[in-house]
PDB file of C-alpha atoms in Angstrom:
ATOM      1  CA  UNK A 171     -28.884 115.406  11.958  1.00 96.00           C
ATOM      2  CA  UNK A 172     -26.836 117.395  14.467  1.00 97.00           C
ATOM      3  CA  UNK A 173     -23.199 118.056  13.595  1.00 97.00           C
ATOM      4  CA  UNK A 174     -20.426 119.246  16.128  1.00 97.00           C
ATOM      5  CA  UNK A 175     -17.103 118.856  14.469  1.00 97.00           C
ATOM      6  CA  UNK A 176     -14.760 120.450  17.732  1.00 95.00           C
ATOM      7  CA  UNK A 177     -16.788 118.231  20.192  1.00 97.00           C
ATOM      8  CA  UNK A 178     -16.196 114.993  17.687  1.00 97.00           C
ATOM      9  CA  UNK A 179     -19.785 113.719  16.993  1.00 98.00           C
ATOM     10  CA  UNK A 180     -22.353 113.677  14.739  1.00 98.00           C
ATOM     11  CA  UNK A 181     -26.045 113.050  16.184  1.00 98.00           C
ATOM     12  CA  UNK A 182     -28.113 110.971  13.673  1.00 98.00           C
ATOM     13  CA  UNK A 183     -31.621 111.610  14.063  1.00 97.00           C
ATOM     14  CA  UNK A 184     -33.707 108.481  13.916  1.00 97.00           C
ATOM     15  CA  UNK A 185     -37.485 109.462  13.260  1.00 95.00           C
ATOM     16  CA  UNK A 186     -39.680 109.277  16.103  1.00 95.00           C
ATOM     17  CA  UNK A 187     -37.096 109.394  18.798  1.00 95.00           C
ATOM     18  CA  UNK A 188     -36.699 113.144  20.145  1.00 94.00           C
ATOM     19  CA  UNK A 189     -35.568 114.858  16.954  1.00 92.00           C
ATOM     20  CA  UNK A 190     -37.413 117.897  17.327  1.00 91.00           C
ATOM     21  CA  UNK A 191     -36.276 118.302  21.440  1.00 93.00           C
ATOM     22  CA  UNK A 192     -32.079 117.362  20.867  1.00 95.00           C
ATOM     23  CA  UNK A 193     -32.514 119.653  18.128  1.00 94.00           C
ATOM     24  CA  UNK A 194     -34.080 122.510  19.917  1.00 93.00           C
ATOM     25  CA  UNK A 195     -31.696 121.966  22.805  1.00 94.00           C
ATOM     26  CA  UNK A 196     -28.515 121.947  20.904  1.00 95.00           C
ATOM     27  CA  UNK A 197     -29.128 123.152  17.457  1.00 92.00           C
ATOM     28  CA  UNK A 198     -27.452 126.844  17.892  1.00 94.00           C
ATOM     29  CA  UNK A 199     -24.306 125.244  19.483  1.00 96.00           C
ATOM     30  CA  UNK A 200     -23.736 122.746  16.975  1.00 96.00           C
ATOM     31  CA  UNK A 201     -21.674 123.406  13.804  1.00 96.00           C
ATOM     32  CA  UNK A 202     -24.246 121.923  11.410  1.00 95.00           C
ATOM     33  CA  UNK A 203     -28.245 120.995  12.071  1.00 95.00           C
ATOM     34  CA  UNK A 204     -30.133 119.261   9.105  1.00 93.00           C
ATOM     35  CA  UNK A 205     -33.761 119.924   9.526  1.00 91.00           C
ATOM     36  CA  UNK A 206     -34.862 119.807   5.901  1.00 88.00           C
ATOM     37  CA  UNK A 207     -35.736 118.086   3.949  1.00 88.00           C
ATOM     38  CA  UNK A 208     -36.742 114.819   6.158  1.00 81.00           C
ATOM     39  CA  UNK A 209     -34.289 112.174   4.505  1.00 80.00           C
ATOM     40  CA  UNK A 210     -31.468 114.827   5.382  1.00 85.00           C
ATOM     41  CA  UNK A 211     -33.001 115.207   8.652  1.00 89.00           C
ATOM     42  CA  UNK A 212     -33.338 111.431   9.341  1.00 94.00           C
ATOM     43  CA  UNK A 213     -29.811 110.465   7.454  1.00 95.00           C
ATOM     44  CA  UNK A 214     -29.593 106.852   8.085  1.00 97.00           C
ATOM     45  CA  UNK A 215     -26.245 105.741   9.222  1.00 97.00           C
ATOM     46  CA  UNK A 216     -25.427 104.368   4.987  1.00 97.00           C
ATOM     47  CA  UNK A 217     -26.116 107.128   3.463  1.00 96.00           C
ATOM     48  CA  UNK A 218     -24.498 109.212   6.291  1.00 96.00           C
ATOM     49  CA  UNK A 219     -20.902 107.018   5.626  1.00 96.00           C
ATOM     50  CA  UNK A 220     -21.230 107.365   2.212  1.00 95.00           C
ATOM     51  CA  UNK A 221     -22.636 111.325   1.857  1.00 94.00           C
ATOM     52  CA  UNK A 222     -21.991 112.720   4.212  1.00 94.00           C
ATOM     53  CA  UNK A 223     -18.883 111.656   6.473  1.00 95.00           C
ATOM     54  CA  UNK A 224     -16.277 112.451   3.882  1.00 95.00           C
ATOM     55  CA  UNK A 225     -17.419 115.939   4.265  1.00 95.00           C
ATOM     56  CA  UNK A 226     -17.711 116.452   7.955  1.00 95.00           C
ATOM     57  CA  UNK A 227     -14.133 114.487   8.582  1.00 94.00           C
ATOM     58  CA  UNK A 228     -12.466 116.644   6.453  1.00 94.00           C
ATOM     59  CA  UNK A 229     -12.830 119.131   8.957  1.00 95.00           C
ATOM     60  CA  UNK A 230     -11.506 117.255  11.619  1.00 94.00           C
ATOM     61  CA  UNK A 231      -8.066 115.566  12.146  1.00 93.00           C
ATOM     62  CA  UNK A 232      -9.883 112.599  14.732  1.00 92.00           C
ATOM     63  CA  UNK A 233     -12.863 110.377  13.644  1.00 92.00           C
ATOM     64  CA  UNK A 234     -15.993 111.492  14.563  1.00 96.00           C
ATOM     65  CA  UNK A 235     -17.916 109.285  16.327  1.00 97.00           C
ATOM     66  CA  UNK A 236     -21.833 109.094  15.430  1.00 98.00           C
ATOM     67  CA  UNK A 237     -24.843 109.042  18.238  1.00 98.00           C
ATOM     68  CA  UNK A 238     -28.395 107.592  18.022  1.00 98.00           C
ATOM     69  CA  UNK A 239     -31.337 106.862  19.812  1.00 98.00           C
ATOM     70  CA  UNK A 240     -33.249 103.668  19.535  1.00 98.00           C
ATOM     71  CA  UNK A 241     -36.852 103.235  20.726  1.00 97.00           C
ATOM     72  CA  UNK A 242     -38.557  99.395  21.607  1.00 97.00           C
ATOM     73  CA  UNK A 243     -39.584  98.394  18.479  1.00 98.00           C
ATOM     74  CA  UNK A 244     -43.281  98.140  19.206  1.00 97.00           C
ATOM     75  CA  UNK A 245     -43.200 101.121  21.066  1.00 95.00           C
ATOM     76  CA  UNK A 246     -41.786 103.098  18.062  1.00 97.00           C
ATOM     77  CA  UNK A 247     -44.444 101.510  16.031  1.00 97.00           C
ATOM     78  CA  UNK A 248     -46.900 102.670  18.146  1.00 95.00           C
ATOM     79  CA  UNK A 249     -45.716 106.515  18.147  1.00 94.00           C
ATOM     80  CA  UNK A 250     -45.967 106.279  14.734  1.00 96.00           C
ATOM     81  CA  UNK A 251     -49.387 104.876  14.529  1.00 96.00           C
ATOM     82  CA  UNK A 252     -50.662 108.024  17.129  1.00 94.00           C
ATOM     83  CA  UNK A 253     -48.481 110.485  15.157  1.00 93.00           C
ATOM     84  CA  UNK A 254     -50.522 109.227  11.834  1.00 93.00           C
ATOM     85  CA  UNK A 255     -53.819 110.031  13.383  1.00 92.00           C
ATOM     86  CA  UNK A 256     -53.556 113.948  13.408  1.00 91.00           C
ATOM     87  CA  UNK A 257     -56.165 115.129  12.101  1.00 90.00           C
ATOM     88  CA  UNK A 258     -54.337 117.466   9.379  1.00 91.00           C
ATOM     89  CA  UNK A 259     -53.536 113.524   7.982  1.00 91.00           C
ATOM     90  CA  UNK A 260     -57.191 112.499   7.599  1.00 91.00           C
ATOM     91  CA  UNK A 261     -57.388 111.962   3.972  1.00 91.00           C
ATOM     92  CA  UNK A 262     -53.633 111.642   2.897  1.00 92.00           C
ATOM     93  CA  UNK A 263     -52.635 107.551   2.629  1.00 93.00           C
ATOM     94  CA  UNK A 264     -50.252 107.773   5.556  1.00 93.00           C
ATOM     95  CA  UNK A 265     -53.547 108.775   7.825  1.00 94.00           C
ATOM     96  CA  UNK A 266     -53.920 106.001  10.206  1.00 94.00           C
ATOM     97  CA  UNK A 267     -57.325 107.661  11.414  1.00 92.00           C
ATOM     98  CA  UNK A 268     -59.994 104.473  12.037  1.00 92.00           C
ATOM     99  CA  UNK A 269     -57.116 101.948  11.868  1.00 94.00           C
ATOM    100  CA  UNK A 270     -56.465  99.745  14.929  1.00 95.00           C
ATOM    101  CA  UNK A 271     -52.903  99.413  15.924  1.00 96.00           C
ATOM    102  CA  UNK A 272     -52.976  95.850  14.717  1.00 96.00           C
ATOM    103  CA  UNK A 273     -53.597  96.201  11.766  1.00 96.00           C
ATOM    104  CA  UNK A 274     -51.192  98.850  11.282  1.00 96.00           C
ATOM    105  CA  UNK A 275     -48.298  96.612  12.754  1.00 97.00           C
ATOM    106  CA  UNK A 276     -49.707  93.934  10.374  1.00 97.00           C
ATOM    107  CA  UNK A 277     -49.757  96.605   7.018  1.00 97.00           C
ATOM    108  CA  UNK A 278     -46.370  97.790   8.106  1.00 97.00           C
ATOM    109  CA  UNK A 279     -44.811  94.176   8.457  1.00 97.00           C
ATOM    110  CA  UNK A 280     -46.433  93.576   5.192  1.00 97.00           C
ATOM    111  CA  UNK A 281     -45.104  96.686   3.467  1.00 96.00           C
ATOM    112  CA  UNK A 282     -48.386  98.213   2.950  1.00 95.00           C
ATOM    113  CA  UNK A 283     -50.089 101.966   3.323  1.00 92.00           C
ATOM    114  CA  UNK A 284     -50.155 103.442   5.357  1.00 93.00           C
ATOM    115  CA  UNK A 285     -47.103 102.219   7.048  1.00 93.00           C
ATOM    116  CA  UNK A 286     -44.733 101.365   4.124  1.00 93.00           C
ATOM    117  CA  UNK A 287     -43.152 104.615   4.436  1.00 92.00           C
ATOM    118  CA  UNK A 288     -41.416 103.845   7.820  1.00 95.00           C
ATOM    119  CA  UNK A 289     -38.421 101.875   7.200  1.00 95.00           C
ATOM    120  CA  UNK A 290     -36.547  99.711   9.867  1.00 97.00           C
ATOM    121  CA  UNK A 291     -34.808 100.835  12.947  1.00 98.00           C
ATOM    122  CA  UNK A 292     -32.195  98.159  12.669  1.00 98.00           C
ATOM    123  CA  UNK A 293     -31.715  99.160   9.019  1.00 97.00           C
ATOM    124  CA  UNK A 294     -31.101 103.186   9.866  1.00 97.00           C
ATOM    125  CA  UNK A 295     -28.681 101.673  12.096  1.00 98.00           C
ATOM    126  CA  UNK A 296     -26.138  99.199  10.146  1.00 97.00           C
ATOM    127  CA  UNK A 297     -23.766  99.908   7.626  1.00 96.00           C
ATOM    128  CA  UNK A 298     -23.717  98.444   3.747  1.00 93.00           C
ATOM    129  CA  UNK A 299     -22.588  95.105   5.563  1.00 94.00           C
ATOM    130  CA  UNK A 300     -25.708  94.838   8.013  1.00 93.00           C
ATOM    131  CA  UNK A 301     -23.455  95.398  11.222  1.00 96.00           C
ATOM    132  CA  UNK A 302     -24.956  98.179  13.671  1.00 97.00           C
ATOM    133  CA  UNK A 303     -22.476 100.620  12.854  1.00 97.00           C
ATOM    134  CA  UNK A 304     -23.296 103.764  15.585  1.00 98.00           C
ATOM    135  CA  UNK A 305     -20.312 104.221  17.637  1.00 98.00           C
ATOM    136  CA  UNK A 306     -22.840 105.450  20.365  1.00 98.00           C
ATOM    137  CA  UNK A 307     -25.913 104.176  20.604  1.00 98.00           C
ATOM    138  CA  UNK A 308     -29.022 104.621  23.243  1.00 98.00           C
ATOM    139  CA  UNK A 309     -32.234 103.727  24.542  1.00 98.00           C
ATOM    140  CA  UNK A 310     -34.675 106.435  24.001  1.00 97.00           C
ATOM    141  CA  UNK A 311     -36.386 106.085  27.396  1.00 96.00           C
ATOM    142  CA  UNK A 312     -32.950 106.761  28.684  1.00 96.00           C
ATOM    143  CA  UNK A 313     -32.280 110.270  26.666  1.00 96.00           C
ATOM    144  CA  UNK A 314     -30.840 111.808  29.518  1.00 95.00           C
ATOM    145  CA  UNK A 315     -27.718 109.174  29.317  1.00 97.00           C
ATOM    146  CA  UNK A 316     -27.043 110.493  25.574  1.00 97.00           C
ATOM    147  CA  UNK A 317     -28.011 114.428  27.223  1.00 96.00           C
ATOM    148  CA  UNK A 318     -25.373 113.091  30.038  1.00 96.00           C
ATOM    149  CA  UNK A 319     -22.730 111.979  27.460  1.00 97.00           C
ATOM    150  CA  UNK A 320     -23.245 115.135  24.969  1.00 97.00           C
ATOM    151  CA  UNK A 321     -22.634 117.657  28.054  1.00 96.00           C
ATOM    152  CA  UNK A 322     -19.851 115.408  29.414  1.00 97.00           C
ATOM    153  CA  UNK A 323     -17.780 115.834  25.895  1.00 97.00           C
ATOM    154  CA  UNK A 324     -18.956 119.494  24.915  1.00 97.00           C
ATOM    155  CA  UNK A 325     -19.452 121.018  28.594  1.00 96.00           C
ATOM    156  CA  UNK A 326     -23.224 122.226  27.347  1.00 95.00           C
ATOM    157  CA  UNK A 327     -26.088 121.950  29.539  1.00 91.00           C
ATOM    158  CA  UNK A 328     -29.227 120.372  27.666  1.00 90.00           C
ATOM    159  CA  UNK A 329     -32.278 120.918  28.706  1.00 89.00           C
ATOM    160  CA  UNK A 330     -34.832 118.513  27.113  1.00 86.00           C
ATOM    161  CA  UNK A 331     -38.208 119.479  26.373  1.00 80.00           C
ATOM    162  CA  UNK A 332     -40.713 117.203  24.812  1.00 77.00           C
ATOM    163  CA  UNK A 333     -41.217 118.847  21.459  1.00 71.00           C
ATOM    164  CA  UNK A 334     -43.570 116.918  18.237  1.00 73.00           C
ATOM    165  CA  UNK A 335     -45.453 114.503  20.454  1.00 71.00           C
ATOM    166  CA  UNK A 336     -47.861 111.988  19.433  1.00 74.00           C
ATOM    167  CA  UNK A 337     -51.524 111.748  19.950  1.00 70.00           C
ATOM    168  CA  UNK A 338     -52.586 109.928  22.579  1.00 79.00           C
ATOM    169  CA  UNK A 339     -54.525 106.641  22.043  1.00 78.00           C
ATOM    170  CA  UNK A 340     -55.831 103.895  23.259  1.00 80.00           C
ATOM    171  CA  UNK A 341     -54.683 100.333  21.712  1.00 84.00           C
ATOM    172  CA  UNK A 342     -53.959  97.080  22.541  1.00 88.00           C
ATOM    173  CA  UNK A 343     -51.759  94.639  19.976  1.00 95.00           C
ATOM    174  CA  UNK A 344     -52.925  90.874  19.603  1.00 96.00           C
ATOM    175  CA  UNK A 345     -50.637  88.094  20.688  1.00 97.00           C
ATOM    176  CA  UNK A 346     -50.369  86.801  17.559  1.00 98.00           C
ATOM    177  CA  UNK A 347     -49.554  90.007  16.041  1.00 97.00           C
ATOM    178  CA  UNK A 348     -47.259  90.499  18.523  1.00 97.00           C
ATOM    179  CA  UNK A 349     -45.300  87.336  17.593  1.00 98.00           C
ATOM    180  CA  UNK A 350     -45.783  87.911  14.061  1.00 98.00           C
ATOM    181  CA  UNK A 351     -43.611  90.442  14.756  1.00 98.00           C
ATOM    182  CA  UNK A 352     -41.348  89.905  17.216  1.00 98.00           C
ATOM    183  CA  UNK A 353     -40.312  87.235  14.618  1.00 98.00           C
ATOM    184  CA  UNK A 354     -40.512  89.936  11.408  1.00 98.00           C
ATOM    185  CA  UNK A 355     -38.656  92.276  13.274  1.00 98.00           C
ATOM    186  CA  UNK A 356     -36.115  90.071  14.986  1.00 98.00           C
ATOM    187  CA  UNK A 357     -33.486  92.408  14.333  1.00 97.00           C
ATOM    188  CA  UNK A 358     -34.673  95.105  15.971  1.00 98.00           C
ATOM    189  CA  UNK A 359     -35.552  93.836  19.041  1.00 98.00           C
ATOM    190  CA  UNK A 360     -32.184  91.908  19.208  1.00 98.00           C
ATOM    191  CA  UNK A 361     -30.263  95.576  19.134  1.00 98.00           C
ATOM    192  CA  UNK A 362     -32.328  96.749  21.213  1.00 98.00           C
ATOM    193  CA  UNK A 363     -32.045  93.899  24.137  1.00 97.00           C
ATOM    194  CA  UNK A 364     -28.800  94.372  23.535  1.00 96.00           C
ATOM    195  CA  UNK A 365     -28.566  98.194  24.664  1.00 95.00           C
TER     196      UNK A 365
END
């Protein structure tokens, strides 16, 4: 989580979407970075309203209005299925080493190892009432539109580099398992059509 309380915004750092490169490129220019541990890191935007807000707005007389990135679901699946195959994994139950990417989307709609660590986008997203509740929120294949609005409000020049990258892998996803979850993760994909 990135923190800049005289440029009005607070970054929240959804996992798998450019963490490690926003944080590199503004971390020493923002008031607060969370790096560790990884649930402070990743604050969803709950536990941010409820933690964490009261704190940074009492620093500021204005709301501060929170950021986010938000990856295609599948596509965010599938980073996390290549980032689960490093070889320092092989072993540990989150290791994804030898498992297809369909049966990974299937154990992670399911709730099962080694994907039932992950969580939901739309979920790191909504408030305690289930409404997407990021005042700012974009695609992450277009990062340099949230770059373009961060340097727009603070005057900063970012410079992006890619920064915790996946392995790359071949797959392919069944269309059934595709539909499966298209229809599991409805929610998702709807906030993200809508972006």
């Amino acid at each position: 989580m990135i923190v800049s309380v005289q440029h009005r915004f607070v970054l929240l750092c959804m996992p798998k979407c450019a963490s490690h490169a926003l944080i590199d490129a503004i971390g020493d220019r923002a008031d607060m970075v969370i790096r560790h541990p990884q649930g402070a890191k990743h604050c969803n935007l709950r536990k941010y309203n409820r933690q964490l807000r009261p704190f940074v707005e009492s620093f500021s007389e204005v709301p501060i209005e929170t950021l986010c990135l938000m990856r295609e679901p599948l596509d965010w699946l599938n980073s996390w299925w290549r980032y689960r195959q490093r070889p320092a994994l092989n072993g540990h139950r989150n290791s994804t080493s030898g498992l297809s990417f369909d049966s990974f989307v299937v154990r992670y709609l399911e709730g099962a190892a080694p994907a039932d660590t992950i969580g939901r986008q739309a979920r790191f997203l909504s408030d305690k009432d289930g409404n997407v509740g990021v005042d700012r929120l974009y695609r992450y294949e277009r990062i340099d539109d949230l770059a373009g609005w961060i340097s727009d409000r603070t005057g900063w020049t970012l410079r992006l580099e890619q920064k915790n990258v996946s392995p790359k892998a071949e797959w392919t996803l069944s269309p059934e398992v595709r539909a499966r979850a298209e229809q599991e993760m409805a929610r998702d994909f709807e906030i993200f059509s809508a972006l």
